[in-house]
Amino acid sequence: MKKHLAFTFLSAAIIAGTAHARDDGSVRIAIDVPYEPFVVRAPDGELEGFEIDLGNELCHRADLECTWVEQGWDGIIPGLLARKYDAIISSMGVTPERERQVLFSIPYYNTPSVWITRRDRDIDIDDRDSLEGLSVGVQRGTIRDDYVTQQYRDVLDIRRYSSSQEVANDLMTGRLDLSFEDYPLADETFDFTSDDSEFKQIGDSIKEPTSIFGKGAAIAFHKRDGELAEKFNEALREVYADGTFDELMHEYFDYDLSLPIAIEQ
Amino acid sequence: MESLMNWLQAQLADNSIFTLQTLSYYGDGLVTTVQLVFLSLIIGLVLAVPLAIGRGSKHAWIRLPIFFYCYVFRGTPLLVQLYLIYYGVVFVEGIQDTWLWVILEKPFVPALIAFTLNTGAYTTEIFRGAIKSTPKGEIEAARAYGMSRALMLRRIVLPSAFRRALPAYGNEVIFMLHASAIASVVTIMDLTGAARFVYARFYAPFDAFLFVAAIYLCLTFTIIYFFRHLEKRLLAHLKPASG
């Protein structure tokens, strides 16, 4: 009986302790460092990057005292479940497997995919009939592969490669007409945004449908912290609505990774 | 046919990897592999017969280039040859503007060229060895009959050489089938290409490659059976006489 009582007190104390962390408005946020340009450790030891700025802005709006906790990717969800921190803002993509374990905020960004072709080519990606017989290079087994396979297998000749460098090579020599690639990766291998590049983007950047490209990256919370998640959702809607998100985004990226549609829902 | 499809569908109902969709990738891959291997073997064989005869020529200007060709293609990995031909053709000045590009643009023909030249080199060596080991007595007998060189080749040397080369050539056919697995590095969706796709799509390397290994086994079995049958027929005279 005594033992039982002691246990009750102990659990009460623990529950009170964790509740206390919430009551004073302090929130610990885990992030996996580095992931440029989302987060890097600056030479002076401070964390900086897009997600650090965004996270601080959200905390400011929600009137919370936030501290950042550096955490390796492998243990980042177990750490949250063990209450080592209260949230994860670390470019974590929403997946059904993760949704079973944690509570996600509304997604705040998703990297787009782009159609790339040679600068001297003139292809209208929206005119489906004109694509008949053209070839497209993708990396085998990626979501880009899924997308073209699902949407374009009847018109395009789909060729699957092991790396995006090989795709660039065959696009260069004229063996391929098109490539469909992840934006940051395409920027690196095709360098299509610079003026003297051999390649260019055609059509819009693509993030839909979410059944293929995923819902995007979201903040992860402990399942029981619905209230905290709601505060962050509120703050996210605010930064999207008043343009703060765009401002932050353009500071770090020259492309659009915002998810206005997900935010509105 | 329809009941077969229904049966297949029922069998696959609980399977998340081997759906009709992925099986169709394997099916297309099988067709591509068989086409690629069959065509390269046929063309390689046609190429190898005159080359094997020329390889034993008295004239150095015939003999040496053939020796050099065999040496190069037997002396380098097939993968390297495939890369050189696939990526090499684009460096030919202005090739993109000629009709040749229409066929070289797709990965199939460059791979076919690499495979053909490779198997051609090996087959040449196999036949040369068989021609060289023609019993002296057969040649002398042919000469005694007053046969010309061409007639002797056609009637005596080649038929017996082909018979002797058969077991070694059967091996070459099987090697070629297995070597064709590298076609997927230049984006051809052959059997291995299909397996790599399924592997990348479902992160299930074991299932994907085990399945494709079983298909290769079946193909190899067919080849072995075919050559055994051929040997039985053509080499019947070499069997010990039964009492």
Coordinates of C-alpha atoms in Angstrom, one line a residue:
Chain A
M1 CA 0.0 0.0 0.0
K2 CA 2.8 2.3 1.0
K3 CA 4.7 1.5 -2.2
H4 CA 1.6 2.2 -4.2
L5 CA 1.2 5.6 -2.6
A6 CA 4.8 6.5 -3.3
F7 CA 4.3 5.6 -6.9
T8 CA 1.3 7.8 -7.1
F9 CA 3.2 10.7 -5.7
L10 CA 6.0 10.1 -8.0
S11 CA 3.9 10.0 -11.1
A12 CA 2.0 13.1 -9.9
A13 CA 5.3 14.9 -9.5
I14 CA 6.4 13.9 -13.0
I15 CA 3.2 14.9 -14.5
A16 CA 3.3 18.2 -12.6
G17 CA 6.9 18.7 -13.7
T18 CA 6.1 18.3 -17.4
A19 CA 3.0 20.4 -17.1
H20 CA 5.2 23.0 -15.6
A21 CA 7.4 23.2 -18.6
R22 CA 4.4 24.0 -20.7
D23 CA 2.9 26.5 -18.3
D24 CA 5.8 28.9 -18.3
G25 CA 5.6 29.0 -22.1
S26 CA 9.0 27.4 -22.7
V27 CA 9.3 25.0 -25.6
R28 CA 12.2 22.9 -26.6
I29 CA 12.5 22.3 -30.3
A30 CA 14.7 19.6 -31.8
I31 CA 16.6 20.0 -35.1
D32 CA 19.1 17.9 -37.0
V33 CA 22.1 20.0 -37.9
P34 CA 23.3 20.7 -40.5
Y35 CA 20.9 20.7 -43.5
E36 CA 21.8 23.7 -45.6
P37 CA 20.2 26.2 -46.1
F38 CA 17.5 25.1 -43.5
V39 CA 19.9 25.0 -40.6
V40 CA 23.7 25.3 -40.2
R41 CA 26.0 26.1 -37.3
A42 CA 27.5 29.5 -37.9
P43 CA 31.2 30.1 -37.2
D44 CA 30.3 31.9 -34.0
G45 CA 28.5 28.7 -32.7
E46 CA 24.9 30.0 -33.2
L47 CA 22.4 28.0 -35.2
E48 CA 21.1 29.8 -38.3
G49 CA 19.1 29.0 -41.4
F50 CA 15.6 29.1 -42.8
E51 CA 14.0 26.7 -40.3
I52 CA 15.7 28.4 -37.3
D53 CA 14.4 31.8 -38.5
L54 CA 10.9 30.4 -39.2
G55 CA 10.8 28.5 -35.8
N56 CA 11.9 31.6 -33.9
E57 CA 9.2 33.7 -35.7
L58 CA 6.5 31.1 -34.9
C59 CA 7.5 31.1 -31.2
H60 CA 7.5 34.8 -31.1
R61 CA 4.0 34.9 -32.6
A62 CA 2.7 32.2 -30.3
D63 CA 4.3 34.0 -27.3
L64 CA 6.5 31.0 -26.4
E65 CA 10.0 30.9 -25.1
C66 CA 11.8 28.5 -27.4
T67 CA 15.2 26.8 -27.1
W68 CA 16.8 24.7 -29.8
V69 CA 18.0 21.2 -29.1
E70 CA 20.5 19.6 -31.5
Q71 CA 19.5 16.0 -32.2
G72 CA 20.7 13.4 -34.7
W73 CA 18.0 12.2 -37.2
D74 CA 18.0 8.6 -36.1
G75 CA 16.9 9.4 -32.6
I76 CA 14.8 12.4 -33.3
I77 CA 11.3 10.8 -33.0
P78 CA 12.2 8.5 -30.0
G79 CA 13.6 11.7 -28.3
L80 CA 10.3 13.4 -28.8
L81 CA 8.3 10.5 -27.5
A82 CA 10.6 10.4 -24.4
R83 CA 9.9 14.1 -23.8
K84 CA 13.4 15.2 -24.2
Y85 CA 11.9 18.1 -26.2
D86 CA 8.4 19.2 -27.1
A87 CA 8.6 19.7 -30.9
I88 CA 10.6 18.8 -34.0
I89 CA 11.2 21.4 -36.7
S90 CA 13.7 19.6 -38.9
S91 CA 12.3 19.3 -42.5
M92 CA 10.4 16.2 -41.4
G93 CA 8.2 15.0 -44.2
V94 CA 4.7 13.8 -43.3
T95 CA 4.3 10.1 -43.8
P96 CA 1.6 7.6 -42.7
E97 CA 4.3 5.7 -40.6
R98 CA 5.3 8.9 -38.8
E99 CA 1.7 10.0 -38.3
R100 CA 1.1 6.9 -36.2
Q101 CA 3.7 8.1 -33.8
V102 CA 3.6 11.8 -33.7
L103 CA 1.2 14.7 -34.2
F104 CA 1.9 16.9 -37.1
S105 CA 1.2 20.6 -37.6
I106 CA -0.1 21.7 -41.0
P107 CA 2.8 21.3 -43.5
Y108 CA 4.8 24.4 -43.9
Y109 CA 6.9 23.7 -47.0
N110 CA 7.5 21.2 -49.8
T111 CA 10.4 21.2 -52.3
P112 CA 9.0 21.4 -55.8
S113 CA 10.0 19.3 -58.8
V114 CA 10.7 20.8 -62.2
W115 CA 10.8 20.0 -65.9
I116 CA 14.2 20.6 -67.4
T117 CA 15.2 20.7 -71.0
R118 CA 18.0 22.1 -73.1
R119 CA 18.0 25.9 -73.6
D120 CA 17.8 25.6 -77.4
R121 CA 14.7 23.3 -77.2
D122 CA 11.2 24.6 -77.4
I123 CA 8.8 22.2 -75.6
D124 CA 5.4 23.0 -74.3
I125 CA 4.9 20.7 -71.3
D126 CA 1.2 21.6 -71.0
D127 CA 0.4 20.6 -74.5
R128 CA 0.2 16.9 -74.0
D129 CA -0.2 15.9 -77.6
S130 CA 3.1 17.7 -78.6
L131 CA 5.0 15.5 -76.1
E132 CA 4.2 12.3 -78.0
G133 CA 7.4 10.3 -78.6
L134 CA 9.7 12.6 -76.5
S135 CA 11.9 11.0 -73.9
V136 CA 12.2 11.9 -70.3
G137 CA 15.0 11.0 -67.9
V138 CA 14.3 10.4 -64.2
Q139 CA 16.1 8.8 -61.2
R140 CA 14.9 5.3 -60.8
G141 CA 12.4 4.7 -58.0
T142 CA 12.1 8.3 -56.9
I143 CA 8.8 10.1 -56.5
R144 CA 9.6 11.9 -59.8
D145 CA 9.7 8.5 -61.4
D146 CA 6.3 7.7 -59.8
Y147 CA 4.9 11.0 -61.2
V148 CA 5.9 10.6 -64.8
T149 CA 5.1 6.9 -64.7
Q150 CA 1.6 7.6 -63.4
Q151 CA 0.8 10.7 -65.5
Y152 CA 2.9 10.4 -68.7
R153 CA 3.6 6.8 -69.4
D154 CA 1.3 6.8 -72.5
V155 CA 3.0 9.7 -74.2
L156 CA 6.6 10.0 -73.0
D157 CA 9.4 7.4 -73.3
I158 CA 10.5 7.1 -69.7
R159 CA 14.2 6.3 -69.1
R160 CA 15.4 5.5 -65.6
Y161 CA 18.9 6.4 -64.4
S162 CA 20.9 5.8 -61.3
S163 CA 22.0 9.4 -60.8
S164 CA 20.9 12.8 -61.9
Q165 CA 24.4 13.4 -63.4
E166 CA 23.8 10.7 -66.0
V167 CA 20.5 12.3 -66.8
A168 CA 22.3 15.6 -67.4
N169 CA 24.8 13.9 -69.6
D170 CA 22.2 12.3 -71.9
L171 CA 20.1 15.5 -71.9
M172 CA 23.3 17.4 -73.0
T173 CA 24.0 15.1 -75.9
G174 CA 20.4 15.1 -77.2
R175 CA 19.6 11.5 -76.2
L176 CA 16.9 12.9 -73.8
D177 CA 14.4 15.6 -74.5
L178 CA 13.4 16.2 -70.9
S179 CA 14.2 15.6 -67.3
F180 CA 12.0 15.8 -64.3
E181 CA 13.9 16.5 -61.2
D182 CA 13.8 17.7 -57.6
Y183 CA 14.4 21.4 -57.6
P184 CA 17.4 21.8 -55.3
L185 CA 19.1 18.8 -57.0
A186 CA 18.3 20.1 -60.4
D187 CA 19.8 23.4 -59.4
E188 CA 23.0 21.6 -58.5
T189 CA 23.4 19.3 -61.5
F190 CA 21.8 21.3 -64.3
D191 CA 22.5 24.8 -62.8
F192 CA 19.5 25.9 -64.9
T193 CA 18.9 29.1 -63.1
S194 CA 22.0 30.8 -64.2
D195 CA 22.0 32.7 -67.6
D196 CA 24.9 30.8 -69.2
S197 CA 23.5 27.4 -68.3
E198 CA 22.8 24.9 -71.1
F199 CA 19.5 24.0 -69.5
K200 CA 16.3 25.7 -68.6
Q201 CA 13.1 25.1 -66.7
I202 CA 9.8 24.7 -68.6
G203 CA 6.3 24.9 -67.2
D204 CA 5.5 25.4 -63.5
S205 CA 7.2 23.8 -60.5
I206 CA 5.2 20.9 -59.3
K207 CA 4.2 19.8 -55.8
E208 CA 0.9 18.2 -56.5
P209 CA -0.7 15.6 -56.1
T210 CA 0.2 15.0 -52.5
S211 CA -0.4 11.3 -53.0
I212 CA 2.9 11.3 -54.9
F213 CA 4.9 14.2 -53.7
G214 CA 3.9 13.9 -50.0
K215 CA 2.1 16.5 -47.9
G216 CA 5.4 18.3 -47.2
A217 CA 7.4 19.0 -44.1
A218 CA 5.6 19.7 -40.9
I219 CA 6.4 20.3 -37.2
A220 CA 6.1 17.2 -35.1
F221 CA 4.6 17.1 -31.6
H222 CA 3.9 14.6 -29.0
K223 CA 0.5 13.0 -29.6
R224 CA -1.0 14.5 -26.4
D225 CA 0.2 18.1 -27.2
G226 CA -2.7 19.1 -29.3
E227 CA -2.9 22.5 -27.7
L228 CA 0.7 23.3 -28.5
A229 CA 0.3 22.1 -32.0
E230 CA -2.7 24.4 -32.4
K231 CA -0.7 27.4 -31.3
F232 CA 1.9 26.6 -33.9
N233 CA -0.7 26.1 -36.6
E234 CA -2.2 29.5 -35.7
A235 CA 1.2 31.1 -36.0
L236 CA 1.9 29.4 -39.3
R237 CA -1.3 30.7 -40.8
E238 CA -0.3 34.2 -39.6
V239 CA 3.1 34.1 -41.1
Y240 CA 1.7 32.9 -44.4
A241 CA -1.1 35.4 -44.4
D242 CA 1.0 38.6 -43.7
G243 CA 3.8 37.6 -46.1
T244 CA 6.4 37.0 -43.4
F245 CA 6.9 33.4 -44.7
D246 CA 7.6 34.6 -48.2
E247 CA 10.0 37.2 -46.9
L248 CA 12.0 34.5 -45.0
M249 CA 11.8 32.1 -47.9
H250 CA 13.3 34.6 -50.4
E251 CA 16.1 35.2 -48.0
Y252 CA 17.3 31.6 -48.4
F253 CA 15.8 30.3 -51.6
D254 CA 15.3 31.5 -55.1
Y255 CA 12.4 29.2 -55.7
D256 CA 9.0 28.8 -54.2
L257 CA 8.6 26.0 -51.6
S258 CA 5.6 27.5 -49.8
L259 CA 2.4 25.5 -49.4
P260 CA -0.4 28.1 -49.3
I261 CA -3.0 25.4 -50.1
A262 CA -2.1 23.2 -47.2
I263 CA -2.1 26.3 -44.9
E264 CA -5.6 27.3 -45.9
Q265 CA -7.1 24.0 -45.0
Chain B
M1 CA -7.2 -16.4 -71.0
E2 CA -9.6 -14.4 -68.9
S3 CA -9.9 -17.1 -66.3
L4 CA -6.1 -17.2 -66.2
M5 CA -5.9 -13.5 -65.5
N6 CA -8.5 -13.9 -62.8
W7 CA -6.6 -16.7 -61.3
L8 CA -3.4 -14.6 -61.4
Q9 CA -5.2 -11.7 -59.8
A10 CA -6.5 -13.9 -57.0
Q11 CA -3.1 -15.3 -56.4
L12 CA -1.6 -11.8 -56.2
A13 CA -4.3 -10.3 -54.0
D14 CA -2.3 -10.2 -50.8
N15 CA 1.0 -9.3 -52.5
S16 CA 2.1 -5.6 -52.3
I17 CA 5.2 -6.0 -54.4
F18 CA 4.3 -8.4 -57.2
T19 CA 1.2 -6.8 -58.6
L20 CA 0.1 -7.2 -62.2
Q21 CA 1.8 -3.9 -62.8
T22 CA 5.3 -5.0 -61.6
L23 CA 4.8 -8.4 -63.3
S24 CA 4.3 -6.5 -66.5
Y25 CA 7.6 -4.8 -66.0
Y26 CA 9.3 -8.2 -65.6
G27 CA 7.4 -9.4 -68.7
D28 CA 8.6 -6.5 -70.8
G29 CA 12.0 -6.9 -69.4
L30 CA 12.0 -10.6 -70.4
V31 CA 11.1 -9.7 -74.0
T32 CA 13.8 -7.0 -74.2
T33 CA 16.5 -9.4 -72.7
V34 CA 15.6 -12.2 -75.1
Q35 CA 15.5 -9.8 -78.1
L36 CA 18.8 -8.2 -77.2
V37 CA 20.6 -11.5 -76.5
F38 CA 19.1 -13.4 -79.5
L39 CA 19.9 -10.6 -82.0
S40 CA 23.5 -10.1 -80.7
L41 CA 24.1 -13.8 -80.8
I42 CA 22.8 -14.2 -84.4
I43 CA 24.7 -11.2 -85.7
G44 CA 27.8 -12.2 -83.7
L45 CA 27.6 -15.7 -85.2
V46 CA 27.3 -14.5 -88.7
L47 CA 30.3 -12.2 -88.1
A48 CA 32.4 -14.9 -86.4
V49 CA 32.4 -17.5 -89.2
P50 CA 34.3 -15.5 -91.8
L51 CA 36.5 -13.9 -89.1
A52 CA 37.4 -17.3 -87.8
I53 CA 38.4 -18.4 -91.3
G54 CA 40.3 -15.2 -91.8
R55 CA 42.0 -15.6 -88.4
G56 CA 44.0 -18.5 -89.8
S57 CA 44.8 -16.8 -93.1
K58 CA 48.3 -16.8 -94.5
H59 CA 48.2 -13.1 -95.2
A60 CA 49.1 -10.9 -92.2
W61 CA 46.9 -8.0 -93.4
I62 CA 43.8 -10.3 -92.9
R63 CA 45.0 -12.2 -89.9
L64 CA 46.4 -9.3 -87.7
P65 CA 43.3 -6.9 -87.8
I66 CA 41.1 -9.9 -86.7
F67 CA 43.6 -10.9 -84.0
F68 CA 43.6 -7.2 -82.8
Y69 CA 39.7 -7.1 -82.8
C70 CA 39.5 -10.3 -80.8
Y71 CA 42.2 -9.2 -78.4
V72 CA 40.5 -5.8 -77.7
F73 CA 37.0 -7.2 -77.2
R74 CA 38.2 -10.2 -75.1
G75 CA 40.7 -8.1 -73.2
T76 CA 38.3 -5.4 -71.9
P77 CA 35.2 -5.7 -69.7
L78 CA 31.9 -5.7 -71.5
L79 CA 30.6 -3.0 -69.2
V80 CA 33.5 -0.7 -70.4
Q81 CA 32.7 -1.5 -74.0
L82 CA 29.1 -0.7 -73.4
Y83 CA 29.9 2.7 -71.9
L84 CA 32.4 3.5 -74.6
I85 CA 29.9 2.8 -77.4
Y86 CA 26.9 4.4 -75.6
Y87 CA 28.7 7.6 -74.6
G88 CA 31.3 7.5 -77.4
V89 CA 29.0 7.7 -80.4
V90 CA 27.8 11.2 -79.3
F91 CA 31.3 12.6 -79.7
V92 CA 31.2 11.9 -83.5
E93 CA 30.9 15.3 -84.9
G94 CA 27.5 16.1 -86.3
I95 CA 26.1 12.7 -85.7
Q96 CA 22.9 14.2 -84.1
D97 CA 21.9 15.6 -87.5
T98 CA 22.2 12.3 -89.5
W99 CA 19.8 9.5 -89.9
L100 CA 22.1 7.3 -87.8
W101 CA 21.1 9.3 -84.7
V102 CA 17.5 8.0 -85.0
I103 CA 18.7 4.6 -84.1
L104 CA 21.7 5.5 -81.9
E105 CA 19.7 7.9 -79.8
K106 CA 17.8 5.1 -78.1
P107 CA 20.0 2.9 -75.8
F108 CA 19.0 -0.4 -77.6
V109 CA 21.2 -0.2 -80.6
P110 CA 24.4 1.0 -78.8
A111 CA 23.9 -1.9 -76.4
L112 CA 23.2 -4.3 -79.3
I113 CA 26.5 -3.2 -81.0
A114 CA 28.5 -3.7 -77.9
F115 CA 27.0 -7.1 -77.2
T116 CA 27.4 -8.2 -80.8
L117 CA 31.0 -7.2 -81.1
N118 CA 31.8 -8.8 -77.8
T119 CA 30.2 -12.2 -78.5
G120 CA 31.6 -12.0 -82.1
A121 CA 35.1 -11.9 -80.7
Y122 CA 34.6 -14.8 -78.4
T123 CA 32.8 -16.9 -81.0
T124 CA 35.6 -16.2 -83.5
E125 CA 38.1 -17.6 -81.1
I126 CA 36.0 -20.7 -80.4
F127 CA 35.6 -21.4 -84.1
R128 CA 39.2 -20.7 -84.8
G129 CA 40.2 -23.3 -82.3
A130 CA 37.8 -25.8 -83.7
I131 CA 39.0 -25.2 -87.3
K132 CA 42.6 -25.5 -86.3
S133 CA 42.0 -28.8 -84.6
T134 CA 40.5 -30.4 -87.8
P135 CA 42.2 -33.8 -88.1
K136 CA 45.0 -33.7 -90.7
G137 CA 43.7 -36.9 -92.3
E138 CA 40.4 -35.2 -93.2
I139 CA 42.2 -32.4 -95.0
E140 CA 44.5 -34.7 -96.8
A141 CA 41.6 -36.8 -97.9
A142 CA 39.8 -33.8 -99.2
R143 CA 42.9 -32.7 -101.1
A144 CA 43.3 -36.2 -102.5
Y145 CA 39.8 -35.9 -103.9
G146 CA 41.0 -32.7 -105.7
M147 CA 38.7 -30.4 -103.8
S148 CA 39.4 -26.6 -104.1
R149 CA 40.0 -24.7 -100.9
A150 CA 36.5 -23.2 -100.8
L151 CA 34.9 -26.6 -101.4
M152 CA 37.0 -28.2 -98.8
L153 CA 36.0 -25.5 -96.3
R154 CA 32.4 -25.9 -97.1
R155 CA 32.2 -29.6 -97.2
I156 CA 34.8 -30.9 -94.8
V157 CA 36.4 -28.3 -92.4
L158 CA 33.4 -26.1 -91.4
P159 CA 30.9 -28.9 -90.7
S160 CA 33.2 -30.8 -88.5
A161 CA 34.5 -27.6 -86.8
F162 CA 31.0 -26.5 -86.0
R163 CA 30.3 -29.8 -84.3
R164 CA 33.4 -29.6 -82.3
A165 CA 32.7 -26.0 -81.3
L166 CA 29.1 -26.7 -80.2
P167 CA 29.7 -27.4 -76.4
A168 CA 32.0 -24.3 -76.1
Y169 CA 29.5 -22.2 -78.0
G170 CA 26.6 -23.3 -75.8
N171 CA 28.6 -21.9 -72.9
E172 CA 29.1 -18.6 -74.8
V173 CA 25.4 -18.3 -75.3
I174 CA 24.7 -18.7 -71.5
F175 CA 27.5 -16.2 -70.7
M176 CA 26.0 -13.7 -73.1
L177 CA 22.6 -14.1 -71.5
H178 CA 24.1 -13.3 -68.1
A179 CA 26.3 -10.5 -69.4
S180 CA 23.2 -8.8 -70.8
A181 CA 22.3 -8.0 -67.2
I182 CA 24.4 -4.9 -67.5
A183 CA 22.2 -3.4 -70.2
S184 CA 20.2 -1.6 -67.5
V185 CA 23.1 0.8 -66.8
V186 CA 22.3 2.5 -70.0
T187 CA 18.6 2.7 -69.0
I188 CA 17.4 -0.3 -71.0
M189 CA 14.5 -2.0 -69.1
D190 CA 15.7 -5.5 -69.5
L191 CA 15.1 -8.2 -66.8
T192 CA 17.7 -6.8 -64.5
G193 CA 16.4 -3.3 -65.2
A194 CA 12.9 -4.3 -64.2
A195 CA 14.4 -5.9 -61.0
R196 CA 16.3 -2.7 -60.2
F197 CA 13.1 -0.7 -60.7
V198 CA 11.1 -2.9 -58.4
Y199 CA 13.9 -2.8 -55.9
A200 CA 14.1 1.0 -55.9
R201 CA 10.3 1.3 -55.9
F202 CA 9.6 -1.0 -53.0
Y203 CA 13.0 -1.1 -51.2
A204 CA 12.8 -4.8 -51.4
P205 CA 16.1 -6.0 -53.0
F206 CA 15.8 -9.6 -52.0
D207 CA 12.4 -10.2 -53.4
A208 CA 13.1 -8.3 -56.6
F209 CA 16.4 -10.0 -57.4
L210 CA 15.3 -13.4 -56.3
F211 CA 12.4 -13.3 -58.7
V212 CA 14.6 -12.2 -61.6
A213 CA 17.2 -14.8 -60.7
A214 CA 14.4 -17.5 -61.1
I215 CA 13.6 -16.1 -64.6
Y216 CA 17.3 -16.2 -65.6
L217 CA 17.4 -19.8 -64.4
C218 CA 14.5 -20.8 -66.6
L219 CA 16.1 -19.1 -69.6
T220 CA 19.4 -20.8 -68.9
F221 CA 17.6 -24.2 -68.6
T222 CA 16.0 -23.6 -72.0
I223 CA 19.4 -22.9 -73.6
I224 CA 21.0 -25.9 -72.0
Y225 CA 18.2 -28.1 -73.1
F226 CA 18.4 -26.8 -76.7
F227 CA 22.1 -27.3 -76.9
R228 CA 22.0 -30.8 -75.4
H229 CA 19.4 -31.7 -78.0
L230 CA 21.6 -30.3 -80.7
E231 CA 24.7 -32.1 -79.5
K232 CA 22.8 -35.4 -79.3
R233 CA 21.8 -35.1 -82.9
L234 CA 25.0 -33.6 -84.4
L235 CA 27.5 -35.4 -82.3
A236 CA 25.8 -38.8 -82.5
H237 CA 28.7 -40.3 -84.4
L238 CA 31.0 -39.6 -81.5
K239 CA 29.0 -41.7 -79.0
P240 CA 30.5 -45.0 -78.1
A241 CA 28.8 -47.7 -80.2
S242 CA 26.3 -49.6 -78.1
G243 CA 26.3 -53.3 -78.1

